[in-house]
Short mmCIF file of C-alpha atoms in Angstrom, two decimals:
data_model
loop_
_atom_site.label_atom_id
_atom_site.label_comp_id
_atom_site.label_asym_id
_atom_site.label_seq_id
_atom_site.Cartn_x
_atom_site.Cartn_y
_atom_site.Cartn_z
CA MET A 811 118.55 107.88 79.28
CA ALA A 812 118.35 105.50 82.22
CA ARG A 813 120.49 102.40 82.24
CA ILE A 814 119.52 99.13 83.91
CA VAL A 815 122.25 96.59 84.59
CA ASP A 816 121.43 92.99 85.43
CA ASP A 817 123.69 90.05 86.17
CA ILE A 818 122.64 86.97 84.24
CA PRO A 819 124.30 83.64 84.93
CA GLU A 820 126.53 82.76 82.00
CA ASP A 821 124.99 79.30 81.65
CA ALA A 822 121.61 80.97 81.08
CA LEU A 823 123.02 82.47 77.88
CA LEU A 824 124.83 79.35 76.73
CA ALA A 825 121.68 77.34 76.03
CA PRO A 826 120.45 79.48 73.13
CA LYS A 827 124.03 80.00 71.87
CA VAL A 828 123.51 83.62 70.92
CA SER A 829 125.82 86.59 71.26
CA ASP A 830 125.55 88.91 74.23
CA ALA A 831 124.17 91.63 71.95
CA THR A 832 121.49 89.32 70.58
CA ALA A 833 120.56 88.13 74.08
CA ALA A 834 120.32 91.75 75.27
CA ALA A 835 118.03 92.64 72.35
CA GLU A 836 115.80 89.63 73.08
CA ILE A 837 115.59 90.57 76.76
CA ARG A 838 114.73 94.19 75.89
CA LEU A 839 112.00 93.02 73.51
CA ALA A 840 110.56 90.53 76.03
CA ALA A 841 110.47 93.20 78.74
CA ALA A 842 108.81 95.71 76.40
CA VAL A 843 106.22 93.14 75.30
CA LYS A 844 105.36 92.25 78.91
CA LEU A 845 105.09 95.89 79.98
CA TYR A 846 102.83 96.54 76.97
CA GLU A 847 100.72 93.48 77.83
CA LEU A 848 100.33 94.72 81.42
CA GLY A 849 99.25 98.14 80.16
CA ARG A 850 102.26 99.87 81.68
CA LEU A 851 103.58 101.09 78.31
CA SER A 852 101.84 102.25 75.17
CA SER A 853 102.75 100.47 71.95
CA GLY A 854 104.90 103.42 70.92
CA ALA A 855 106.74 103.57 74.24
CA ALA A 856 107.21 99.79 74.24
CA ALA A 857 108.56 99.91 70.69
CA ARG A 858 111.08 102.59 71.68
CA ARG A 859 112.04 100.48 74.73
CA ALA A 860 112.61 97.49 72.46
CA GLY A 861 114.54 99.61 69.95
CA LEU A 862 112.13 98.81 67.11
CA PRO A 863 109.81 100.78 64.86
CA ARG A 864 106.24 100.65 66.23
CA VAL A 865 104.87 98.59 63.33
CA GLN A 866 107.62 96.01 63.74
CA PHE A 867 107.03 95.87 67.50
CA LEU A 868 103.31 95.28 66.95
CA SER A 869 104.08 92.46 64.53
CA LYS A 870 106.37 90.82 67.12
CA LEU A 871 103.56 90.61 69.70
CA ALA A 872 102.16 87.48 68.04
CA ASP A 873 105.49 85.72 68.71
CA TYR A 874 104.72 86.17 72.41
CA SER A 875 100.98 85.35 72.13
CA VAL A 876 100.08 88.92 73.09
CA ASP A 877 97.09 90.60 71.50
CA THR A 878 97.94 93.66 69.46
CA PHE A 879 94.90 95.56 70.70
CA CYS A 880 93.17 94.92 74.01
CA LEU A 881 89.64 96.24 74.25
CA SER A 882 87.15 95.63 77.02
CA ASP A 883 83.68 94.43 76.05
CA ASP A 884 82.32 97.97 76.52
CA GLU A 885 85.09 99.49 74.38
CA LEU A 886 84.52 96.88 71.68
CA LYS A 887 80.78 97.60 71.60
CA ARG A 888 81.46 101.34 71.44
CA GLN A 889 83.99 100.91 68.62
CA THR A 890 81.76 98.62 66.55
CA HIS A 891 78.83 101.00 67.06
CA LEU A 892 80.90 103.86 65.61
CA ALA A 893 81.91 101.86 62.53
#
C-alpha cells in the first residue's frame, strides 16, 4: 500500500474542531470523491480509497454535489433505447 503524507497547518484543523483521525477520513473521502468526479477512479476504487463500502461511498456523493452516474448524451440515449 502506498502512503501519502501531507503537512496541514494546525489552524486549518482547528476551525472544524475535529480529531486528527476524523479530519484524515474527511480528506480521504473528499479526495476519493474528486478523483471519481474527474473520472480518474471507478466508484469501487474510489470507495476503497475512502475506506467505505461502495454503496455508502455512492450515497456520500450527494453531500459533495457529485452525480452518482455520469453518462454522455449518446450513452444515455443508448441506455434508454435498451430499456
